[in-house]
Coordinates of C-alpha atoms and ligand atoms in Angstrom, one line a residue:
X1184 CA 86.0 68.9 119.9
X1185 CA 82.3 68.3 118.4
X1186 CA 82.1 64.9 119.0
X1187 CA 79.3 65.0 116.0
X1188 CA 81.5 66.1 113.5
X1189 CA 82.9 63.3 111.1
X1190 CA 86.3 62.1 112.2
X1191 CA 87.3 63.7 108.5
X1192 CA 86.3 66.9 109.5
X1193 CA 87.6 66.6 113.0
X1194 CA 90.7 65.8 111.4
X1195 CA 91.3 68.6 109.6
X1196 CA 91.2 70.7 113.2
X1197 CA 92.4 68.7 116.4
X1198 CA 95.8 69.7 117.9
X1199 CA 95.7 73.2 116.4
X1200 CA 94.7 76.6 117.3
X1201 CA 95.4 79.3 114.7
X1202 CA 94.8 82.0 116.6
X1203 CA 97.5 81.6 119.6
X1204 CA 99.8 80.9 116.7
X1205 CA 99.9 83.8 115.1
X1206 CA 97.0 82.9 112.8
X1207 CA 99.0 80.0 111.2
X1208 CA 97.0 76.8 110.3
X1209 CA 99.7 74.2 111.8
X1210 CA 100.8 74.6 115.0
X1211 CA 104.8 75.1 115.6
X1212 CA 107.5 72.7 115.8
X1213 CA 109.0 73.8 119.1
X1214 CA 112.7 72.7 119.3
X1215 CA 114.4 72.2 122.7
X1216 CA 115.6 71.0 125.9
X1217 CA 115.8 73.7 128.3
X1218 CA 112.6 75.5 129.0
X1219 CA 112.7 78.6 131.0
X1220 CA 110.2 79.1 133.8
X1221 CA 108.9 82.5 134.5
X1222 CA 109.7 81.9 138.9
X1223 CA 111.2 79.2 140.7
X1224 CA 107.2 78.9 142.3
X1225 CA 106.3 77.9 139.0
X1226 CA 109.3 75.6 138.5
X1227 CA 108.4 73.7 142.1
X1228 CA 105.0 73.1 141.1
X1229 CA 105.8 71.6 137.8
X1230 CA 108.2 69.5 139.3
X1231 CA 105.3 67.9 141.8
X1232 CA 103.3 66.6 138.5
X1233 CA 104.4 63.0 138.6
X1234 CA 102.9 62.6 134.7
X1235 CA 104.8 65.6 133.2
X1236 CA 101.9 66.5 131.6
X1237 CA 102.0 70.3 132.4
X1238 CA 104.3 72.5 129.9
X1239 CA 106.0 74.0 130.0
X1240 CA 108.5 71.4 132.0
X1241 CA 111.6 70.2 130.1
X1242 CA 112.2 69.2 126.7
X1243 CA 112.0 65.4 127.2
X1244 CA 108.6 65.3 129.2
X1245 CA 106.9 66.8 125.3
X1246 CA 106.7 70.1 123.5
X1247 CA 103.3 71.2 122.8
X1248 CA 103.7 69.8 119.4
X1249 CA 103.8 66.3 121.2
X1250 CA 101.1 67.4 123.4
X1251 CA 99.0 68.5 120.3
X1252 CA 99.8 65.1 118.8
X1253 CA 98.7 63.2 121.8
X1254 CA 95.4 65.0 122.2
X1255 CA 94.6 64.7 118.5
X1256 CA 95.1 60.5 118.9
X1257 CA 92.8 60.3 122.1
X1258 CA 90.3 61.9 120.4
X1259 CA 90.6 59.5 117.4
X1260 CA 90.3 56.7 119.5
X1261 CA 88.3 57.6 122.7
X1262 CA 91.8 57.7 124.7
X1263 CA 92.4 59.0 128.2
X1264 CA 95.9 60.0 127.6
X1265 CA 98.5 59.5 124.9
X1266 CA 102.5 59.0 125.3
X1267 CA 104.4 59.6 122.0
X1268 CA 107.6 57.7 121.5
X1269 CA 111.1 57.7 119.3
X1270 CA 109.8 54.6 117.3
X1271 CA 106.7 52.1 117.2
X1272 CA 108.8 49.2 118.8
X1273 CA 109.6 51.7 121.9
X1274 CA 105.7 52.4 122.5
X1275 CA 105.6 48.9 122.7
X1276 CA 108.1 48.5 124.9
X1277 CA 107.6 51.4 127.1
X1278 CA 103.7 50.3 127.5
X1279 CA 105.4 46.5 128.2
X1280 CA 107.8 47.3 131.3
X1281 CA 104.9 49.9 132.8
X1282 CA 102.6 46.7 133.7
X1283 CA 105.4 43.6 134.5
X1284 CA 107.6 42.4 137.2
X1285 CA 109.8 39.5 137.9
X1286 CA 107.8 36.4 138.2
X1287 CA 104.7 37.8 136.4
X1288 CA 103.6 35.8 133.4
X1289 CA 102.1 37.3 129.9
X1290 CA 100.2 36.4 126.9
X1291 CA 101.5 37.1 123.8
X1292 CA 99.6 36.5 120.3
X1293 CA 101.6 34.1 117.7
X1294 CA 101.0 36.3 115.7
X1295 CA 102.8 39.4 116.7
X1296 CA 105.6 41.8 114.9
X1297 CA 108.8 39.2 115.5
X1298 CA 110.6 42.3 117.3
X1299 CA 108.0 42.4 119.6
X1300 CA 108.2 38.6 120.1
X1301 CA 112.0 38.9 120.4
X1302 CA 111.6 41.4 122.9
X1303 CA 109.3 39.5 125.1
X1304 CA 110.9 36.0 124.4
X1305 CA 114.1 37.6 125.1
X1306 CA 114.9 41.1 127.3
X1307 CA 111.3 40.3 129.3
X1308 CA 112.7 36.9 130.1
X1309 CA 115.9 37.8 131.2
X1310 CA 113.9 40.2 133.7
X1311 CA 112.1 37.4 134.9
X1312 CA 108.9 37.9 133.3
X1313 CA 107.3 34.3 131.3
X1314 CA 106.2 35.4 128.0
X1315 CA 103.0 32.3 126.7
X1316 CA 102.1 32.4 123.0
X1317 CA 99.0 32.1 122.5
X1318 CA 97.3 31.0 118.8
X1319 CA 95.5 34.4 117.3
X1320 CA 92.2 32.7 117.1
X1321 CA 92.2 31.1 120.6
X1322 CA 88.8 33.0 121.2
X1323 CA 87.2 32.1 124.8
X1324 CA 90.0 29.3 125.2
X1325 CA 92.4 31.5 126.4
X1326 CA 90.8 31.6 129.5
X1327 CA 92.6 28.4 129.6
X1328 CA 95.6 30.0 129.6
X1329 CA 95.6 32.3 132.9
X1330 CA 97.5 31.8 135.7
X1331 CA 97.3 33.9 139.0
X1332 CA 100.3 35.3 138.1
X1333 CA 99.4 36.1 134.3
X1334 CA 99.8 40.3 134.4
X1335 CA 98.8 40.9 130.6
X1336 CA 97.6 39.9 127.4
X1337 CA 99.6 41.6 124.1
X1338 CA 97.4 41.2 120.9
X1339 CA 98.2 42.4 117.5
X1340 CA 95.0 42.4 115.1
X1341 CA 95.4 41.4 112.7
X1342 CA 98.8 40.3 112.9
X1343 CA 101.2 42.5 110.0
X1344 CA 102.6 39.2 108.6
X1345 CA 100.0 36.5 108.3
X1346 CA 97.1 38.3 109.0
X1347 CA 94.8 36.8 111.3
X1348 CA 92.7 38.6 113.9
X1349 CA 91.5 38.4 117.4
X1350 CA 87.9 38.2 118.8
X1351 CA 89.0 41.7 120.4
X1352 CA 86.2 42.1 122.7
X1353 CA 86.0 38.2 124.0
X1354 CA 89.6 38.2 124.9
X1355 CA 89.3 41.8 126.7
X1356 CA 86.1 40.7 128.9
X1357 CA 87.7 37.6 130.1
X1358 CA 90.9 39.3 130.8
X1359 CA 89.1 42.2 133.0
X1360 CA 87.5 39.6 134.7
X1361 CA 90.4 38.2 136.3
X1362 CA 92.2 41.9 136.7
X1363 CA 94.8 41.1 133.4
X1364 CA 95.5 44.2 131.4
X1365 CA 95.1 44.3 127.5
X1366 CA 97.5 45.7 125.0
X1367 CA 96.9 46.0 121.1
X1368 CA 98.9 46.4 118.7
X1369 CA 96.6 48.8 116.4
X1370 CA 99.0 49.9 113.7
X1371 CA 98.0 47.8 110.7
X1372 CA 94.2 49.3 110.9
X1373 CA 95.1 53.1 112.2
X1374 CA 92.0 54.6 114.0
X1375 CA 90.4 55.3 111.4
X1376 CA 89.4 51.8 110.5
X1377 CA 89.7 50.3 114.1
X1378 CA 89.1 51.6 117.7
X1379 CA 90.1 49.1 120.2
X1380 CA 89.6 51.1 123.6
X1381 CA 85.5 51.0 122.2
X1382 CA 86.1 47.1 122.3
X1383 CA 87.5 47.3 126.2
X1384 CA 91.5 47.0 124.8
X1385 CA 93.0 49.3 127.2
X1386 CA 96.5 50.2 125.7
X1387 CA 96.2 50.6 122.0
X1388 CA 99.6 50.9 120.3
X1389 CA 100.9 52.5 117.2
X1390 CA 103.8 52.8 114.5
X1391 CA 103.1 55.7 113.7
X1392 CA 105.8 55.5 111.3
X1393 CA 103.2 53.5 109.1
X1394 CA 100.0 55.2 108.1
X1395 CA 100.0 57.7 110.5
X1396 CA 103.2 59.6 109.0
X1397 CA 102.6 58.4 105.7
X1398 CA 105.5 59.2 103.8
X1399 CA 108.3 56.9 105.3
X1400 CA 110.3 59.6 106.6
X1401 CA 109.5 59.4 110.2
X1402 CA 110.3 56.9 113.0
X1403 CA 107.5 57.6 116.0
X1404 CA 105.2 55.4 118.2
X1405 CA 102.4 56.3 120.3
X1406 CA 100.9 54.7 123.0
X1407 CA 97.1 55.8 123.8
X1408 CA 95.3 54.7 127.0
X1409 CA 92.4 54.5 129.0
X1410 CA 92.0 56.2 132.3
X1411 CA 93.5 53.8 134.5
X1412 CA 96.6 52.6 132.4
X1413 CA 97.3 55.9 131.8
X1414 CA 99.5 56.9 134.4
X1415 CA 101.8 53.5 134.4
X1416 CA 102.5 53.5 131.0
X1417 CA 103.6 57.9 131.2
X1418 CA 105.6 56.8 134.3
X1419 CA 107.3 54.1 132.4
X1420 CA 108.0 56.2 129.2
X1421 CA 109.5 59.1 131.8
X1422 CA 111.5 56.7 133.8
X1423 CA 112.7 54.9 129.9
X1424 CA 113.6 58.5 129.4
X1425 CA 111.7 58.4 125.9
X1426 CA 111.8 61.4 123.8
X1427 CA 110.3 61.3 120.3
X1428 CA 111.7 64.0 117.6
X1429 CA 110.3 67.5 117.3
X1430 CA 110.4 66.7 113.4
X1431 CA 108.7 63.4 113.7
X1432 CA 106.1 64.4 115.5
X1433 CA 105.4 66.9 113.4
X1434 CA 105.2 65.4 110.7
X1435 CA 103.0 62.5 112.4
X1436 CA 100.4 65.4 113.0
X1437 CA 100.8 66.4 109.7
X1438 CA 99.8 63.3 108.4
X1439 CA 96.9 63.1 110.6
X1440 CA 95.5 65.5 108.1
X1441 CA 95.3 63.3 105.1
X1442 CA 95.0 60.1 106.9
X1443 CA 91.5 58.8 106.3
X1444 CA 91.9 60.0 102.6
X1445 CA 95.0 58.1 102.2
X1446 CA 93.3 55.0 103.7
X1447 CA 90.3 55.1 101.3
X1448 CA 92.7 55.0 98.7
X1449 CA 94.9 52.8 100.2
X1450 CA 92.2 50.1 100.6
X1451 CA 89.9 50.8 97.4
X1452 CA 93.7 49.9 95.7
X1453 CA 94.4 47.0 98.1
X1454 CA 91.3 45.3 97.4
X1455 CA 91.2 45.7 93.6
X1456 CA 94.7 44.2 93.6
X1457 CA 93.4 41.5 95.4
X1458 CA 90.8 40.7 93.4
X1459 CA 93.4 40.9 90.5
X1460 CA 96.0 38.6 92.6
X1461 CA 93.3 36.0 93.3
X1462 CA 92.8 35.1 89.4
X1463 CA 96.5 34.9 88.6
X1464 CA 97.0 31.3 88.0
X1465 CA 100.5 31.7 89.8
X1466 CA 98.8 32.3 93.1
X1467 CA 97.2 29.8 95.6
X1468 CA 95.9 32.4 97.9
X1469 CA 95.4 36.1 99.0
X1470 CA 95.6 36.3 102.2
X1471 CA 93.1 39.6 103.8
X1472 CA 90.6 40.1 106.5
X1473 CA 88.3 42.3 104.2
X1474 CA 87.8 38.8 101.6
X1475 CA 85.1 37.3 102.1
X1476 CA 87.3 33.8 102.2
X1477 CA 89.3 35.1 105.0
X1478 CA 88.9 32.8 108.0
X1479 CA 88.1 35.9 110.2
X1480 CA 86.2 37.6 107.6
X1481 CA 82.7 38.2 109.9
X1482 CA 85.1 39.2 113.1
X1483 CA 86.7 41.8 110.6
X1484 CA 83.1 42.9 109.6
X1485 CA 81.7 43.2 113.0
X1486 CA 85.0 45.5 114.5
X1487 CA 86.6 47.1 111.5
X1488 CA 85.2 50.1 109.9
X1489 CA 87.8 49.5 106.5
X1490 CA 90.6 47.6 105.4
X1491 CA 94.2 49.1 105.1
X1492 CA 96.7 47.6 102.0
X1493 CA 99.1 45.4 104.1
X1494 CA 98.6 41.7 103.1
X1495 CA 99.7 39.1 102.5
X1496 CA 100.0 36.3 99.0
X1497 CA 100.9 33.0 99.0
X1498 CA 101.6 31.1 95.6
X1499 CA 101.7 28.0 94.2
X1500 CA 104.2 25.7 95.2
X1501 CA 107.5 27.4 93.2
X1502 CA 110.9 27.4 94.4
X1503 CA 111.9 30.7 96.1
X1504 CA 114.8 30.8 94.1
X1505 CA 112.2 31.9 91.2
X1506 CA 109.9 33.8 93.4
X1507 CA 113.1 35.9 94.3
X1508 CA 113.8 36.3 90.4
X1509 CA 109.9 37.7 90.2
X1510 CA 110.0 40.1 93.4
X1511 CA 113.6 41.0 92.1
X1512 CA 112.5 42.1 88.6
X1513 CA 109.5 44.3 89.6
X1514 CA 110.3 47.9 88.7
X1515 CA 107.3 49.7 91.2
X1516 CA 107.5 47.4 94.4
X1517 CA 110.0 48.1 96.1
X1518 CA 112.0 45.3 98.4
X1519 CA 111.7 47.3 101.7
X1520 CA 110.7 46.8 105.2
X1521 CA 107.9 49.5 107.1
X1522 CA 105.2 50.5 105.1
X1523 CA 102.1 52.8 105.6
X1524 CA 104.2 55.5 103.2
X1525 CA 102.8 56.7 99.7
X1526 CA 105.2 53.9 97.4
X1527 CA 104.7 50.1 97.2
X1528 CA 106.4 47.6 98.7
X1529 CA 106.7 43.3 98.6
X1530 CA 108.8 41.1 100.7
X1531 CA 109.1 37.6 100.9
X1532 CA 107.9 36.5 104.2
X1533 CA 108.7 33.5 106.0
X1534 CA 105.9 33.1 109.0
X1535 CA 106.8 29.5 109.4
X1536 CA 110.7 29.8 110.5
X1537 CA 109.2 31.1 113.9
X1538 CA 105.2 30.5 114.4
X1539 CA 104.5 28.2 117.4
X1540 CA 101.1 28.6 117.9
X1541 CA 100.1 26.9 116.1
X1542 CA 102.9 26.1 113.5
X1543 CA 102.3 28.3 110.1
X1544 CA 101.9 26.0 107.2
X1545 CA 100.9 27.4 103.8
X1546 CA 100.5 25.6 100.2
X1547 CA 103.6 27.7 98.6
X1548 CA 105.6 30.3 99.3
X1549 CA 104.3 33.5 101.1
X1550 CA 104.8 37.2 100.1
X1551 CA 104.4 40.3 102.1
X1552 CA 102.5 42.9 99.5
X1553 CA 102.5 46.9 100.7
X1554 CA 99.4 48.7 97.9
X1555 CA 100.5 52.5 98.0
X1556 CA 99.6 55.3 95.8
X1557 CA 101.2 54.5 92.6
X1558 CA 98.1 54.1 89.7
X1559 CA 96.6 50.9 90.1
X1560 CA 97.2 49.7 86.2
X1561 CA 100.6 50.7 86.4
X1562 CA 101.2 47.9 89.7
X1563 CA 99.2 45.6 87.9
X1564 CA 101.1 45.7 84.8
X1565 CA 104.4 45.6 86.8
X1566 CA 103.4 42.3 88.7
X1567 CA 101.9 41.0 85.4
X1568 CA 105.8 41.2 84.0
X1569 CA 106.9 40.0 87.1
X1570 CA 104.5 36.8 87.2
X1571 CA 106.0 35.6 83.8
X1572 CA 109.8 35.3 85.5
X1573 CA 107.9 32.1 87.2
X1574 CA 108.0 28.9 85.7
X1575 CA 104.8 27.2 84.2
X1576 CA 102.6 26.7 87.7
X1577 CA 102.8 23.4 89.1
X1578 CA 99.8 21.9 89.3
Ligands
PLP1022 C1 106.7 48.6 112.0 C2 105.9 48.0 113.1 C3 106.2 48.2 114.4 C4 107.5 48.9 114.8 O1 107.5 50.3 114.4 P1 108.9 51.0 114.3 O2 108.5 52.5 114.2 O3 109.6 50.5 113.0 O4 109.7 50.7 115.5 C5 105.4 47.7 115.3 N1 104.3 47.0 115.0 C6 104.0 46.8 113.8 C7 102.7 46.0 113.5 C8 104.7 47.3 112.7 O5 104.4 47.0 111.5

């Protein structure tokens, strides 16, 4: 499409084509796993495409839906080639096991989603494969950390439970220097507010159950490459044998539609509620990249384009039997994991049980707080009643 046009406008068209469907707006969701071809010549030659990419081929090598999907994400984020997936951890996965072998060794931020820790720590090590931490803001330093056997670096920026963020484009230069392939973890930002493959990421990784869907009915991930992980990371998703829903899918292009309005929203909320959080006299600290107090405040300024409503508070130093009796009592926040849906959620978050790298040490206890759609006053009044279930702050 018109690369000129706004990514809002190019939004409301990408993966659809009204005229070969009948004149309808959205494209159909094609349901199946057989799909009939019109000779066995045609079969053969579909069967010699090592990516699957041509349709139609079988059921779980993509529909057109998926195909639609995948085109619409490249084109958000300067992508070769997309993979969808049956949830966010399988595209991480999936875009894990196309790059390692036994005896390789990886980077792996601190900072990471714990399943994808436990994944690496765990299954990759059982395979052979060392997994290294590495602290979120090791900057140039990490350098320090390669190894002639070191295969990949997995970032997540900033990191969905404490926040910080990577300098994107240091870490990717150094790695393509010495031939080590980068992977991000982009769901937190969506690309609408961050496009890591313009920073020289080349694997960029989505939930797309979050923001992308929107309204927490949908379990998808997608993977979106450059040209030259492309075809390791489709080879790895056909050999997985992943197949993402016809309805998720769907539904994840559907979202597409609305998903930089959402976002505006999302973070014009976020950030008011920060403000609000910061003079509660319960809470020690807010913790966002978009504040200007964030340690990584100019990093998020120089690569992010907005601010989603994922972050994260810490307050004062009260037992978490009372903050439980706070977060329990709140009638619009609901106690849920995911996020990225229209409804607001808060979790009590424990980064220090598991952070290595370095070890997570915060003044009070730390809360995981989700801004969705509800009418600002109405969250604010809601936390206001549940900020009085806390004793007197200590001081
Ligand atoms: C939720 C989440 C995932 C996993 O997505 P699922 O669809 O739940 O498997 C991965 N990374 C981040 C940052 C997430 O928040």
């Amino acid at each position: 499409m018109n690369e000129k046009l706004c990514l809002a406008t190019r939004l409301t068209h990408v993966g659809s084509d009204p005229h070969k469907q009948f004149g309808y707006v959205n494209p159909p969701v094609y349901r199946g796993s057989t799909v009939l071809y019109e000779n066995v010549e045609t079969m053969e030659a579909l069967g010699r495409d090592p990516l699957r990419k041509m349709l139609p081929a079988y059921g779980r090598f993509g529909t057109p839906t998926c195909r639609a999907l995948e085109e619409a994400m490249c084109e958000m984020e300067g992508g070769h080639g997309a993979i969808c997936t049956n949830s966010g951890l399988s595209a991480i996965t999936t875009a894990l096991l196309a790059f390692v072998k036994a005896g390789d060794h990886i980077l792996v931020s601190d900072s990471a989603y714990f399943p994808t820790r436990m994944f690496c720590a765990q299954s990759l090590s059982a395979l052979g494969v060392e997994t290294e931490f590495f602290d979120p803001r090791i900057g140039s330093k990490i350098a320090l950390q390669f190894r002639p056997n070191t295969r990949l670096i997995f970032m997540e920026s900033p990191g969905s439970l404490t926040f910080e963020l990577h300098d994107t484009p240091t870490l990717c230069n150094l790695a393509r220097e010495h031939g080590i392939v980068t992977l991000i973890d982009n769901t937190w930002a969506t690309p609408v507010f961050f496009r890591p493959l313009d920073l020289g990421v080349d694997v960029s990784i989505h939930a797309a159950t979050k923001y992308i869907a929107g309204h927490a009915d949908s379990m998808l991930g997608i993977v979106v490459c450059n040209e030259s992980t492309y075809p390791a990371v489709r080879t790895s998703a056909i050999r997985l044998g992943q197949s993402a829903g016809a309805d998720d899918i769907y539904f994840a292009l559907r979202g597409l539609r609305t998903l930089t309005t959402r976002l505006r929203q999302h973070e014009r909320q976020a950030l008011e509620l920060c403000d609000w959080l910061m003079q509660q006299p319960q809470v020690e600290e807010v913790v966002h990249p978009a504040l200007p107090n964030h340690p990584d405040h100019a990093i998020w300024r120089r690569d992010f384009r907005g601010a989603s409503s994922l972050f994260g508070v810490i307050l004062k130093s009260f037992d978490r039997k009372d903050v439980n009796r706070m977060v329990n009592s709140l009638k619009l926040f609901g106690i849920g994991h995911s996020w990225g849906g229209y409804e607001s959620l808060i979790i009590p978050t424990h980064p220090e049980e598991f952070r290595q790298c370095p070890p997570w040490q915060s003044a009070g206890p730390m809360l995981r707080i989700y801004v969705g759609l509800e009418d600002l006053d109405d969250l604010k009044a809601d936390l206001t009643q549940g900020l009085t279930m806390l004793p007197s702050p200590p001081e």
